[in-house]
GROMACS .gro file of C-alpha atoms in nm:
model
  107
    1MET     CA    1   1.725  -3.651   0.721
    2ALA     CA    2   1.885  -3.308   0.844
    3TRP     CA    3   2.075  -3.269   0.509
    4LEU     CA    4   1.617  -3.275   0.301
    5LEU     CA    5   1.619  -3.010   0.527
    6VAL     CA    6   1.982  -2.869   0.405
    7VAL     CA    7   1.829  -2.952   0.097
    8VAL     CA    8   1.475  -2.775   0.130
    9ALA     CA    9   1.592  -2.464   0.329
   10GLY     CA   10   1.886  -2.343   0.044
   11ILE     CA   11   1.524  -2.396  -0.257
   12LEU     CA   12   1.335  -2.113   0.012
   13GLU     CA   13   1.620  -1.987  -0.019
   14THR     CA   14   1.652  -1.989  -0.369
   15GLY     CA   15   1.265  -1.765  -0.303
   16PHE     CA   16   1.325  -1.529   0.001
   17ALA     CA   17   1.630  -1.410  -0.305
   18VAL     CA   18   1.388  -1.399  -0.537
   19CYS     CA   19   1.088  -1.266  -0.347
   20LEU     CA   20   1.361  -1.025  -0.231
   21LYS     CA   21   1.415  -0.850  -0.586
   22LEU     CA   22   1.066  -0.899  -0.698
   23SER     CA   23   0.964  -0.661  -0.353
   24HIS     CA   24   1.185  -0.368  -0.515
   25GLY     CA   25   1.340  -0.323  -0.177
   26PHE     CA   26   1.007  -0.383   0.084
   27THR     CA   27   0.781  -0.142  -0.201
   28ARG     CA   28   0.553  -0.450  -0.321
   29LEU     CA   29   0.296  -0.640  -0.094
   30TRP     CA   30   0.281  -1.028  -0.232
   31PRO     CA   31   0.656  -1.070  -0.265
   32THR     CA   32   0.728  -0.909   0.058
   33ILE     CA   33   0.465  -1.126   0.275
   34ALA     CA   34   0.655  -1.386  -0.003
   35PHE     CA   35   1.002  -1.330   0.135
   36ALA     CA   36   0.878  -1.330   0.441
   37CYS     CA   37   0.786  -1.704   0.456
   38PHE     CA   38   1.033  -1.810   0.225
   39ALA     CA   39   1.276  -1.688   0.492
   40LEU     CA   40   1.108  -1.817   0.788
   41GLY     CA   41   1.121  -2.144   0.645
   42SER     CA   42   1.444  -2.133   0.535
   43PHE     CA   43   1.624  -2.046   0.831
   44GLY     CA   44   1.357  -2.283   1.066
   45LEU     CA   45   1.494  -2.517   0.884
   46LEU     CA   46   1.831  -2.470   0.845
   47THR     CA   47   1.804  -2.460   1.184
   48LEU     CA   48   1.645  -2.767   1.254
   49SER     CA   49   1.909  -2.908   1.071
   50LEU     CA   50   2.195  -2.811   1.237
   51LYS     CA   51   2.097  -3.001   1.527
   52LYS     CA   52   2.201  -3.322   1.418
   53LEU     CA   53   2.497  -3.123   1.094
   54ASP     CA   54   2.853  -2.945   1.151
   55VAL     CA   55   2.788  -2.558   1.099
   56GLY     CA   56   3.007  -2.522   0.827
   57PRO     CA   57   2.938  -2.775   0.556
   58ALA     CA   58   2.591  -2.675   0.642
   59TYR     CA   59   2.553  -2.327   0.642
   60ALA     CA   60   2.828  -2.390   0.337
   61VAL     CA   61   2.556  -2.628   0.125
   62TRP     CA   62   2.330  -2.379   0.236
   63THR     CA   63   2.465  -2.103   0.049
   64GLY     CA   64   2.501  -2.299  -0.234
   65ILE     CA   65   2.172  -2.440  -0.335
   66GLY     CA   66   2.039  -2.117  -0.275
   67ALA     CA   67   2.335  -1.933  -0.496
   68ALA     CA   68   2.357  -2.201  -0.761
   69GLY     CA   69   1.909  -2.203  -0.747
   70THR     CA   70   1.930  -1.799  -0.723
   71ALA     CA   71   2.146  -1.790  -1.038
   72ILE     CA   72   2.030  -1.999  -1.309
   73TYR     CA   73   1.602  -1.885  -1.259
   74GLY     CA   74   1.732  -1.566  -1.342
   75MET     CA   75   1.928  -1.637  -1.607
   76ILE     CA   76   1.573  -1.825  -1.698
   77PHE     CA   77   1.264  -1.624  -1.598
   78LEU     CA   78   1.400  -1.272  -1.507
   79GLY     CA   79   1.602  -1.174  -1.814
   80ASP     CA   80   1.962  -1.253  -1.633
   81ILE     CA   81   2.243  -1.252  -1.872
   82VAL     CA   82   2.324  -1.612  -1.937
   83SER     CA   83   2.756  -1.645  -2.068
   84VAL     CA   84   2.996  -1.973  -2.059
   85LEU     CA   85   3.202  -1.833  -1.743
   86LYS     CA   86   2.829  -1.801  -1.537
   87LEU     CA   87   2.743  -2.126  -1.615
   88VAL     CA   88   3.090  -2.300  -1.546
   89SER     CA   89   3.077  -2.143  -1.206
   90ILE     CA   90   2.787  -2.234  -1.148
   91SER     CA   91   2.880  -2.547  -1.212
   92LEU     CA   92   3.153  -2.473  -0.953
   93VAL     CA   93   2.940  -2.395  -0.653
   94ILE     CA   94   2.713  -2.715  -0.735
   95ILE     CA   95   3.065  -2.964  -0.756
   96GLY     CA   96   3.167  -2.842  -0.405
   97VAL     CA   97   2.772  -2.871  -0.239
   98ILE     CA   98   2.812  -3.214  -0.366
   99GLY     CA   99   3.204  -3.246  -0.234
  100LEU     CA  100   3.122  -3.093   0.143
  101GLN     CA  101   2.848  -3.298   0.144
  102LEU     CA  102   2.947  -3.579   0.058
  103SER     CA  103   3.304  -3.502   0.344
  104GLY     CA  104   3.081  -3.718   0.592
  105SER     CA  105   3.061  -3.447   0.817
  106ALA     CA  106   2.753  -3.541   0.915
  107HIS     CA  107   2.699  -3.726   1.372
   0.00000   0.00000   0.00000
């Protein structure tokens, strides 16, 4: 259950990163409100998961999901440049996240 919280928190991290861009420096109301909601949800779920998980692997998985999700979202919906190197790098992040999750660090 704790790892599920980390995964959902990582997805919410993607949401707050995208809304941060869309807020244009907190000058647009609705993206700023969405950023705050996603951020509170993400940090809240991560905090709950840390009651059961080691901080290092949980934080790495959370940031890995957020980073990969944000990069993929940007390429699909925001016109970010797609390159082979970027796709390989995202794949390596995902492989690292899976490896950390499989490392058996949960209590």
